[in-house]
Amino acid sequence: MNLQPHIAVSADDIASRVIVCGDPARAARIAGWCENGKQVASNREFQLFNARFNGIDVTICSTGIGAASMLIALEELKQCGVTTIIRVGSAGALQHNIGLGELIIAEGAVRDEGGSLSYLPASYPAVADHALVAALLSAAKQLQSKYYLGLVRSHDSFYTDQETEICEFWHQRGVLAADMETSALLTVGRFRGLQVASILNNVVLFEQEVKEGIGQFKQVNGSMIEGEKRSAMIALQALTSRRS
């Protein structure tokens, strides 16, 4: 068995369709919403579970916080034969109308993180796979879930000295929300020939203090936890809606 050094699995251990998320506890929850969820690997921030959804094998992999660790997972998943990855993440809204627990489906992303820039120049776009986005939209409509479709911004820190000004800048330009991984996934995933997409659950209101918003989420606020489950179910439905 040729185990990958960080995600600690080989090609025989996992499915070709993968959900990624930052939080290891979220990976476990998503596996629990599927059939036959079983943990197959645990190393650092990388917790992997196999499960079945709609009769299709899927793998759920946590990646920790930020682009750098997410890209380690992406590269090693690619080495294991993975073809399709959907991120089920959390985000902070950059528009006033996006409520807590409401969902954002990313068409593309502003690349303000350093992970993808270590691969490709800033002029290379971060764009989701169109077929996967269509599958996410179809699943959201089937599940009668409200969503926003558009651009997000990915960055490397919540705690810059200019955070208020940065958020206002992208708010004025119509960007919907901010996370730390989507742009790297879309950029490097496409570069590596993978089908990639991202659906995000809003856990911080625009202009809300970040610590307060994240604290509410960690306290299992009802609307945000429900948003997490809806985003996961939409992603699983999209991931398994095609038979190949």
PDB file of C-alpha atoms in Angstrom:
ATOM      1  CA  MET A   1       0.000   0.000   0.000  1.00  0.00           C
ATOM      2  CA  ASN A   2       1.347   3.412  -1.031  1.00  0.00           C
ATOM      3  CA  LEU A   3      -0.018   5.686   1.711  1.00  0.00           C
ATOM      4  CA  GLN A   4      -0.054   9.417   1.127  1.00  0.00           C
ATOM      5  CA  PRO A   5       2.114  11.133   3.760  1.00  0.00           C
ATOM      6  CA  HIS A   6      -0.481  13.536   5.154  1.00  0.00           C
ATOM      7  CA  ILE A   7      -3.964  12.179   4.476  1.00  0.00           C
ATOM      8  CA  ALA A   8      -2.680   8.663   5.291  1.00  0.00           C
ATOM      9  CA  VAL A   9      -4.662   6.727   2.687  1.00  0.00           C
ATOM     10  CA  SER A  10      -3.915   5.015  -0.616  1.00  0.00           C
ATOM     11  CA  ALA A  11      -5.920   4.883  -3.821  1.00  0.00           C
ATOM     12  CA  ASP A  12      -7.619   1.680  -2.667  1.00  0.00           C
ATOM     13  CA  ASP A  13      -8.901   3.285   0.528  1.00  0.00           C
ATOM     14  CA  ILE A  14     -11.150   6.090  -0.740  1.00  0.00           C
ATOM     15  CA  ALA A  15     -13.759   7.019  -3.344  1.00  0.00           C
ATOM     16  CA  SER A  16     -13.230   9.157  -6.427  1.00  0.00           C
ATOM     17  CA  ARG A  17     -15.868  11.674  -5.253  1.00  0.00           C
ATOM     18  CA  VAL A  18     -14.926  13.721  -2.200  1.00  0.00           C
ATOM     19  CA  ILE A  19     -16.420  16.301   0.123  1.00  0.00           C
ATOM     20  CA  VAL A  20     -13.804  18.495   1.803  1.00  0.00           C
ATOM     21  CA  CYS A  21     -14.378  20.720   4.808  1.00  0.00           C
ATOM     22  CA  GLY A  22     -12.133  22.511   7.254  1.00  0.00           C
ATOM     23  CA  ASP A  23     -13.365  21.213  10.596  1.00  0.00           C
ATOM     24  CA  PRO A  24     -12.687  17.546  11.462  1.00  0.00           C
ATOM     25  CA  ALA A  25     -15.866  17.503  13.559  1.00  0.00           C
ATOM     26  CA  ARG A  26     -17.860  18.637  10.531  1.00  0.00           C
ATOM     27  CA  ALA A  27     -16.396  15.783   8.487  1.00  0.00           C
ATOM     28  CA  ALA A  28     -17.652  13.353  11.119  1.00  0.00           C
ATOM     29  CA  ARG A  29     -21.099  14.967  11.098  1.00  0.00           C
ATOM     30  CA  ILE A  30     -21.344  14.772   7.314  1.00  0.00           C
ATOM     31  CA  ALA A  31     -20.361  11.098   7.376  1.00  0.00           C
ATOM     32  CA  GLY A  32     -23.110  10.557   9.941  1.00  0.00           C
ATOM     33  CA  TRP A  33     -25.694  12.007   7.556  1.00  0.00           C
ATOM     34  CA  CYS A  34     -24.758   9.368   4.967  1.00  0.00           C
ATOM     35  CA  GLU A  35     -25.092   5.594   5.015  1.00  0.00           C
ATOM     36  CA  ASN A  36     -22.354   3.335   6.387  1.00  0.00           C
ATOM     37  CA  GLY A  37     -20.126   6.185   7.507  1.00  0.00           C
ATOM     38  CA  LYS A  38     -16.772   4.854   8.704  1.00  0.00           C
ATOM     39  CA  GLN A  39     -13.510   6.585   9.559  1.00  0.00           C
ATOM     40  CA  VAL A  40     -10.611   5.354   7.432  1.00  0.00           C
ATOM     41  CA  ALA A  41      -7.748   7.658   8.414  1.00  0.00           C
ATOM     42  CA  SER A  42      -6.708  10.206  11.038  1.00  0.00           C
ATOM     43  CA  ASN A  43      -3.561  12.328  10.863  1.00  0.00           C
ATOM     44  CA  ARG A  44      -3.207  15.891  12.126  1.00  0.00           C
ATOM     45  CA  GLU A  45      -6.073  17.969  10.707  1.00  0.00           C
ATOM     46  CA  PHE A  46      -6.859  15.334   8.084  1.00  0.00           C
ATOM     47  CA  GLN A  47      -9.750  13.101   9.171  1.00  0.00           C
ATOM     48  CA  LEU A  48     -11.166  10.892   6.409  1.00  0.00           C
ATOM     49  CA  PHE A  49     -14.439   8.983   6.323  1.00  0.00           C
ATOM     50  CA  ASN A  50     -15.969   6.710   3.707  1.00  0.00           C
ATOM     51  CA  ALA A  51     -19.731   6.515   3.265  1.00  0.00           C
ATOM     52  CA  ARG A  52     -22.484   5.962   0.723  1.00  0.00           C
ATOM     53  CA  PHE A  53     -25.049   8.470  -0.497  1.00  0.00           C
ATOM     54  CA  ASN A  54     -27.689   7.723  -3.144  1.00  0.00           C
ATOM     55  CA  GLY A  55     -25.993   4.355  -3.553  1.00  0.00           C
ATOM     56  CA  ILE A  56     -22.681   6.000  -4.530  1.00  0.00           C
ATOM     57  CA  ASP A  57     -19.405   5.738  -2.610  1.00  0.00           C
ATOM     58  CA  VAL A  58     -18.118   9.059  -1.286  1.00  0.00           C
ATOM     59  CA  THR A  59     -15.251  10.179   0.926  1.00  0.00           C
ATOM     60  CA  ILE A  60     -15.326  13.078   3.376  1.00  0.00           C
ATOM     61  CA  CYS A  61     -11.970  14.691   4.202  1.00  0.00           C
ATOM     62  CA  SER A  62     -11.258  17.499   6.664  1.00  0.00           C
ATOM     63  CA  THR A  63      -8.450  19.856   5.708  1.00  0.00           C
ATOM     64  CA  GLY A  64      -7.989  22.229   8.652  1.00  0.00           C
ATOM     65  CA  ILE A  65      -7.861  26.000   8.313  1.00  0.00           C
ATOM     66  CA  GLY A  66      -6.539  27.784   5.253  1.00  0.00           C
ATOM     67  CA  ALA A  67      -5.331  27.221   1.723  1.00  0.00           C
ATOM     68  CA  ALA A  68      -1.991  25.594   2.521  1.00  0.00           C
ATOM     69  CA  SER A  69      -3.359  22.513   4.297  1.00  0.00           C
ATOM     70  CA  MET A  70      -6.323  22.298   1.921  1.00  0.00           C
ATOM     71  CA  LEU A  71      -3.914  22.137  -1.026  1.00  0.00           C
ATOM     72  CA  ILE A  72      -1.931  19.349   0.636  1.00  0.00           C
ATOM     73  CA  ALA A  73      -5.164  17.374   0.824  1.00  0.00           C
ATOM     74  CA  LEU A  74      -6.088  18.237  -2.775  1.00  0.00           C
ATOM     75  CA  GLU A  75      -2.736  17.107  -4.153  1.00  0.00           C
ATOM     76  CA  GLU A  76      -2.768  13.834  -2.214  1.00  0.00           C
ATOM     77  CA  LEU A  77      -6.414  13.144  -3.071  1.00  0.00           C
ATOM     78  CA  LYS A  78      -5.490  13.657  -6.722  1.00  0.00           C
ATOM     79  CA  GLN A  79      -2.680  11.125  -6.328  1.00  0.00           C
ATOM     80  CA  CYS A  80      -5.289   8.667  -5.025  1.00  0.00           C
ATOM     81  CA  GLY A  81      -7.373   8.984  -8.186  1.00  0.00           C
ATOM     82  CA  VAL A  82      -9.977  11.453  -6.948  1.00  0.00           C
ATOM     83  CA  THR A  83     -11.784  13.209  -9.792  1.00  0.00           C
ATOM     84  CA  THR A  84     -14.373  15.448  -8.114  1.00  0.00           C
ATOM     85  CA  ILE A  85     -14.210  17.623  -4.981  1.00  0.00           C
ATOM     86  CA  ILE A  86     -16.872  19.853  -3.435  1.00  0.00           C
ATOM     87  CA  ARG A  87     -16.011  22.061  -0.475  1.00  0.00           C
ATOM     88  CA  VAL A  88     -18.664  22.301   2.254  1.00  0.00           C
ATOM     89  CA  GLY A  89     -17.382  25.265   4.197  1.00  0.00           C
ATOM     90  CA  SER A  90     -18.279  28.235   6.356  1.00  0.00           C
ATOM     91  CA  ALA A  91     -17.955  31.882   5.440  1.00  0.00           C
ATOM     92  CA  GLY A  92     -18.549  35.411   6.638  1.00  0.00           C
ATOM     93  CA  ALA A  93     -21.016  37.507   4.665  1.00  0.00           C
ATOM     94  CA  LEU A  94     -19.860  40.598   2.780  1.00  0.00           C
ATOM     95  CA  GLN A  95     -23.413  41.712   1.992  1.00  0.00           C
ATOM     96  CA  HIS A  96     -26.084  42.835   4.447  1.00  0.00           C
ATOM     97  CA  ASN A  97     -28.857  40.680   2.988  1.00  0.00           C
ATOM     98  CA  ILE A  98     -27.153  37.311   3.659  1.00  0.00           C
ATOM     99  CA  GLY A  99     -28.452  35.911   6.927  1.00  0.00           C
ATOM    100  CA  LEU A 100     -26.949  33.416   9.341  1.00  0.00           C
ATOM    101  CA  GLY A 101     -27.257  29.857   8.076  1.00  0.00           C
ATOM    102  CA  GLU A 102     -27.930  30.982   4.507  1.00  0.00           C
ATOM    103  CA  LEU A 103     -25.898  29.419   1.714  1.00  0.00           C
ATOM    104  CA  ILE A 104     -23.536  30.769  -0.921  1.00  0.00           C
ATOM    105  CA  ILE A 105     -22.626  28.788  -4.038  1.00  0.00           C
ATOM    106  CA  ALA A 106     -19.373  30.098  -5.508  1.00  0.00           C
ATOM    107  CA  GLU A 107     -19.152  30.752  -9.243  1.00  0.00           C
ATOM    108  CA  GLY A 108     -15.628  32.002  -8.739  1.00  0.00           C
ATOM    109  CA  ALA A 109     -13.367  33.579  -6.143  1.00  0.00           C
ATOM    110  CA  VAL A 110     -11.019  36.482  -5.468  1.00  0.00           C
ATOM    111  CA  ARG A 111      -7.556  35.006  -4.893  1.00  0.00           C
ATOM    112  CA  ASP A 112      -6.333  36.820  -1.789  1.00  0.00           C
ATOM    113  CA  GLU A 113      -4.672  33.717  -0.303  1.00  0.00           C
ATOM    114  CA  GLY A 114      -1.084  32.703  -0.815  1.00  0.00           C
ATOM    115  CA  GLY A 115      -1.541  28.993  -1.488  1.00  0.00           C
ATOM    116  CA  SER A 116      -2.758  29.233  -5.058  1.00  0.00           C
ATOM    117  CA  LEU A 117      -0.330  32.077  -5.787  1.00  0.00           C
ATOM    118  CA  SER A 118       2.534  29.676  -5.123  1.00  0.00           C
ATOM    119  CA  TYR A 119       1.272  27.705  -8.149  1.00  0.00           C
ATOM    120  CA  LEU A 120      -0.104  30.263 -10.588  1.00  0.00           C
ATOM    121  CA  PRO A 121      -0.036  34.034 -11.162  1.00  0.00           C
ATOM    122  CA  ALA A 122      -2.864  36.216  -9.869  1.00  0.00           C
ATOM    123  CA  SER A 123      -4.141  36.658 -13.445  1.00  0.00           C
ATOM    124  CA  TYR A 124      -5.163  32.964 -13.550  1.00  0.00           C
ATOM    125  CA  PRO A 125      -8.871  32.850 -12.608  1.00  0.00           C
ATOM    126  CA  ALA A 126     -10.453  30.872  -9.789  1.00  0.00           C
ATOM    127  CA  VAL A 127     -13.575  29.433 -11.437  1.00  0.00           C
ATOM    128  CA  ALA A 128     -15.785  26.549 -10.342  1.00  0.00           C
ATOM    129  CA  ASP A 129     -16.637  23.645 -12.622  1.00  0.00           C
ATOM    130  CA  HIS A 130     -19.814  24.678 -14.439  1.00  0.00           C
ATOM    131  CA  ALA A 131     -21.393  21.222 -14.377  1.00  0.00           C
ATOM    132  CA  LEU A 132     -20.839  20.911 -10.634  1.00  0.00           C
ATOM    133  CA  VAL A 133     -22.302  24.366 -10.021  1.00  0.00           C
ATOM    134  CA  ALA A 134     -25.353  23.373 -12.071  1.00  0.00           C
ATOM    135  CA  ALA A 135     -25.659  20.208  -9.974  1.00  0.00           C
ATOM    136  CA  LEU A 136     -25.458  22.252  -6.763  1.00  0.00           C
ATOM    137  CA  LEU A 137     -28.148  24.631  -8.013  1.00  0.00           C
ATOM    138  CA  SER A 138     -30.391  21.735  -8.991  1.00  0.00           C
ATOM    139  CA  ALA A 139     -29.933  20.085  -5.602  1.00  0.00           C
ATOM    140  CA  ALA A 140     -30.635  23.342  -3.750  1.00  0.00           C
ATOM    141  CA  LYS A 141     -33.875  23.767  -5.687  1.00  0.00           C
ATOM    142  CA  GLN A 142     -34.881  20.158  -5.067  1.00  0.00           C
ATOM    143  CA  LEU A 143     -34.320  20.652  -1.339  1.00  0.00           C
ATOM    144  CA  GLN A 144     -36.078  24.048  -1.470  1.00  0.00           C
ATOM    145  CA  SER A 145     -33.074  25.729   0.075  1.00  0.00           C
ATOM    146  CA  LYS A 146     -32.407  29.445  -0.286  1.00  0.00           C
ATOM    147  CA  TYR A 147     -28.996  30.276  -1.744  1.00  0.00           C
ATOM    148  CA  TYR A 148     -26.926  33.082  -3.218  1.00  0.00           C
ATOM    149  CA  LEU A 149     -24.864  32.558  -6.354  1.00  0.00           C
ATOM    150  CA  GLY A 150     -21.823  34.648  -7.162  1.00  0.00           C
ATOM    151  CA  LEU A 151     -18.260  35.510  -6.212  1.00  0.00           C
ATOM    152  CA  VAL A 152     -16.520  34.926  -2.884  1.00  0.00           C
ATOM    153  CA  ARG A 153     -13.148  36.048  -1.578  1.00  0.00           C
ATOM    154  CA  SER A 154     -10.544  33.786   0.035  1.00  0.00           C
ATOM    155  CA  HIS A 155      -7.868  35.172   2.352  1.00  0.00           C
ATOM    156  CA  ASP A 156      -5.236  34.095   4.875  1.00  0.00           C
ATOM    157  CA  SER A 157      -6.191  35.824   8.144  1.00  0.00           C
ATOM    158  CA  PHE A 158      -9.163  37.203  10.077  1.00  0.00           C
ATOM    159  CA  TYR A 159      -6.898  39.467  12.079  1.00  0.00           C
ATOM    160  CA  THR A 160      -5.238  41.915   9.699  1.00  0.00           C
ATOM    161  CA  ASP A 161      -5.056  45.524  10.902  1.00  0.00           C
ATOM    162  CA  GLN A 162      -7.140  46.658   7.902  1.00  0.00           C
ATOM    163  CA  GLU A 163      -9.845  43.998   8.063  1.00  0.00           C
ATOM    164  CA  THR A 164     -12.767  46.451   8.209  1.00  0.00           C
ATOM    165  CA  GLU A 165     -11.470  48.379   5.213  1.00  0.00           C
ATOM    166  CA  ILE A 166     -10.761  45.209   3.242  1.00  0.00           C
ATOM    167  CA  CYS A 167     -14.264  43.850   3.824  1.00  0.00           C
ATOM    168  CA  GLU A 168     -15.818  47.184   2.848  1.00  0.00           C
ATOM    169  CA  PHE A 169     -13.737  47.251  -0.359  1.00  0.00           C
ATOM    170  CA  TRP A 170     -15.040  43.850  -1.513  1.00  0.00           C
ATOM    171  CA  HIS A 171     -18.554  44.597  -0.252  1.00  0.00           C
ATOM    172  CA  GLN A 172     -18.644  47.593  -2.591  1.00  0.00           C
ATOM    173  CA  ARG A 173     -17.631  45.328  -5.484  1.00  0.00           C
ATOM    174  CA  GLY A 174     -20.443  42.851  -4.962  1.00  0.00           C
ATOM    175  CA  VAL A 175     -18.482  39.932  -3.521  1.00  0.00           C
ATOM    176  CA  LEU A 176     -20.871  37.830  -1.453  1.00  0.00           C
ATOM    177  CA  ALA A 177     -18.756  36.322   1.321  1.00  0.00           C
ATOM    178  CA  ALA A 178     -15.255  35.490   2.523  1.00  0.00           C
ATOM    179  CA  ASP A 179     -13.605  32.204   3.467  1.00  0.00           C
ATOM    180  CA  MET A 180     -10.028  30.893   3.497  1.00  0.00           C
ATOM    181  CA  GLU A 181     -10.006  27.954   1.053  1.00  0.00           C
ATOM    182  CA  THR A 182     -12.364  28.291  -1.913  1.00  0.00           C
ATOM    183  CA  SER A 183     -10.104  30.215  -4.294  1.00  0.00           C
ATOM    184  CA  ALA A 184      -7.221  27.780  -3.800  1.00  0.00           C
ATOM    185  CA  LEU A 185      -9.516  24.811  -4.389  1.00  0.00           C
ATOM    186  CA  LEU A 186     -10.956  26.309  -7.579  1.00  0.00           C
ATOM    187  CA  THR A 187      -7.606  27.468  -8.957  1.00  0.00           C
ATOM    188  CA  VAL A 188      -5.372  24.481  -8.247  1.00  0.00           C
ATOM    189  CA  GLY A 189      -8.187  21.975  -8.681  1.00  0.00           C
ATOM    190  CA  ARG A 190      -8.820  23.212 -12.206  1.00  0.00           C
ATOM    191  CA  PHE A 191      -5.071  23.348 -12.867  1.00  0.00           C
ATOM    192  CA  ARG A 192      -4.813  19.687 -11.816  1.00  0.00           C
ATOM    193  CA  GLY A 193      -7.748  18.643 -14.008  1.00  0.00           C
ATOM    194  CA  LEU A 194     -10.261  18.058 -11.208  1.00  0.00           C
ATOM    195  CA  GLN A 195     -13.941  18.971 -11.108  1.00  0.00           C
ATOM    196  CA  VAL A 196     -14.243  21.385  -8.181  1.00  0.00           C
ATOM    197  CA  ALA A 197     -16.923  23.527  -6.553  1.00  0.00           C
ATOM    198  CA  SER A 198     -17.702  25.163  -3.218  1.00  0.00           C
ATOM    199  CA  ILE A 199     -20.839  25.740  -1.171  1.00  0.00           C
ATOM    200  CA  LEU A 200     -20.559  27.857   1.966  1.00  0.00           C
ATOM    201  CA  ASN A 201     -22.703  28.313   5.066  1.00  0.00           C
ATOM    202  CA  ASN A 202     -22.776  31.885   6.370  1.00  0.00           C
ATOM    203  CA  VAL A 203     -21.727  32.030  10.037  1.00  0.00           C
ATOM    204  CA  VAL A 204     -20.907  35.746  10.424  1.00  0.00           C
ATOM    205  CA  LEU A 205     -23.114  38.677   9.431  1.00  0.00           C
ATOM    206  CA  PHE A 206     -21.564  41.496   7.424  1.00  0.00           C
ATOM    207  CA  GLU A 207     -19.974  44.013   9.813  1.00  0.00           C
ATOM    208  CA  GLN A 208     -20.397  41.618  12.757  1.00  0.00           C
ATOM    209  CA  GLU A 209     -17.274  41.074  14.869  1.00  0.00           C
ATOM    210  CA  VAL A 210     -15.653  37.818  13.738  1.00  0.00           C
ATOM    211  CA  LYS A 211     -15.042  36.396  17.228  1.00  0.00           C
ATOM    212  CA  GLU A 212     -18.695  36.904  18.104  1.00  0.00           C
ATOM    213  CA  GLY A 213     -19.927  35.198  14.947  1.00  0.00           C
ATOM    214  CA  ILE A 214     -17.609  32.201  15.176  1.00  0.00           C
ATOM    215  CA  GLY A 215     -18.392  31.897  18.878  1.00  0.00           C
ATOM    216  CA  GLN A 216     -22.107  31.660  18.096  1.00  0.00           C
ATOM    217  CA  PHE A 217     -21.430  28.920  15.546  1.00  0.00           C
ATOM    218  CA  LYS A 218     -19.309  26.908  17.972  1.00  0.00           C
ATOM    219  CA  GLN A 219     -22.155  27.126  20.491  1.00  0.00           C
ATOM    220  CA  VAL A 220     -24.310  25.192  17.976  1.00  0.00           C
ATOM    221  CA  ASN A 221     -26.569  28.051  16.994  1.00  0.00           C
ATOM    222  CA  GLY A 222     -29.644  26.469  15.422  1.00  0.00           C
ATOM    223  CA  SER A 223     -29.798  28.375  12.129  1.00  0.00           C
ATOM    224  CA  MET A 224     -26.090  27.965  11.431  1.00  0.00           C
ATOM    225  CA  ILE A 225     -25.963  24.257  12.257  1.00  0.00           C
ATOM    226  CA  GLU A 226     -29.039  23.745  10.091  1.00  0.00           C
ATOM    227  CA  GLY A 227     -27.258  25.660   7.337  1.00  0.00           C
ATOM    228  CA  GLU A 228     -24.284  23.348   7.682  1.00  0.00           C
ATOM    229  CA  LYS A 229     -26.503  20.297   7.247  1.00  0.00           C
ATOM    230  CA  ARG A 230     -28.339  21.799   4.263  1.00  0.00           C
ATOM    231  CA  SER A 231     -25.056  22.699   2.558  1.00  0.00           C
ATOM    232  CA  ALA A 232     -23.764  19.168   3.126  1.00  0.00           C
ATOM    233  CA  MET A 233     -26.928  17.526   1.785  1.00  0.00           C
ATOM    234  CA  ILE A 234     -26.872  19.759  -1.301  1.00  0.00           C
ATOM    235  CA  ALA A 235     -23.210  18.934  -1.915  1.00  0.00           C
ATOM    236  CA  LEU A 236     -23.770  15.206  -1.452  1.00  0.00           C
ATOM    237  CA  GLN A 237     -26.732  15.281  -3.819  1.00  0.00           C
ATOM    238  CA  ALA A 238     -24.706  17.182  -6.418  1.00  0.00           C
ATOM    239  CA  LEU A 239     -21.693  14.929  -5.989  1.00  0.00           C
ATOM    240  CA  THR A 240     -23.727  11.756  -6.583  1.00  0.00           C
ATOM    241  CA  SER A 241     -26.282  13.032  -9.109  1.00  0.00           C
ATOM    242  CA  ARG A 242     -24.215  11.801 -12.044  1.00  0.00           C
ATOM    243  CA  ARG A 243     -23.413   8.130 -12.351  1.00  0.00           C
ATOM    244  CA  SER A 244     -19.901   8.644 -13.694  1.00  0.00           C
TER     245      SER A 244
END
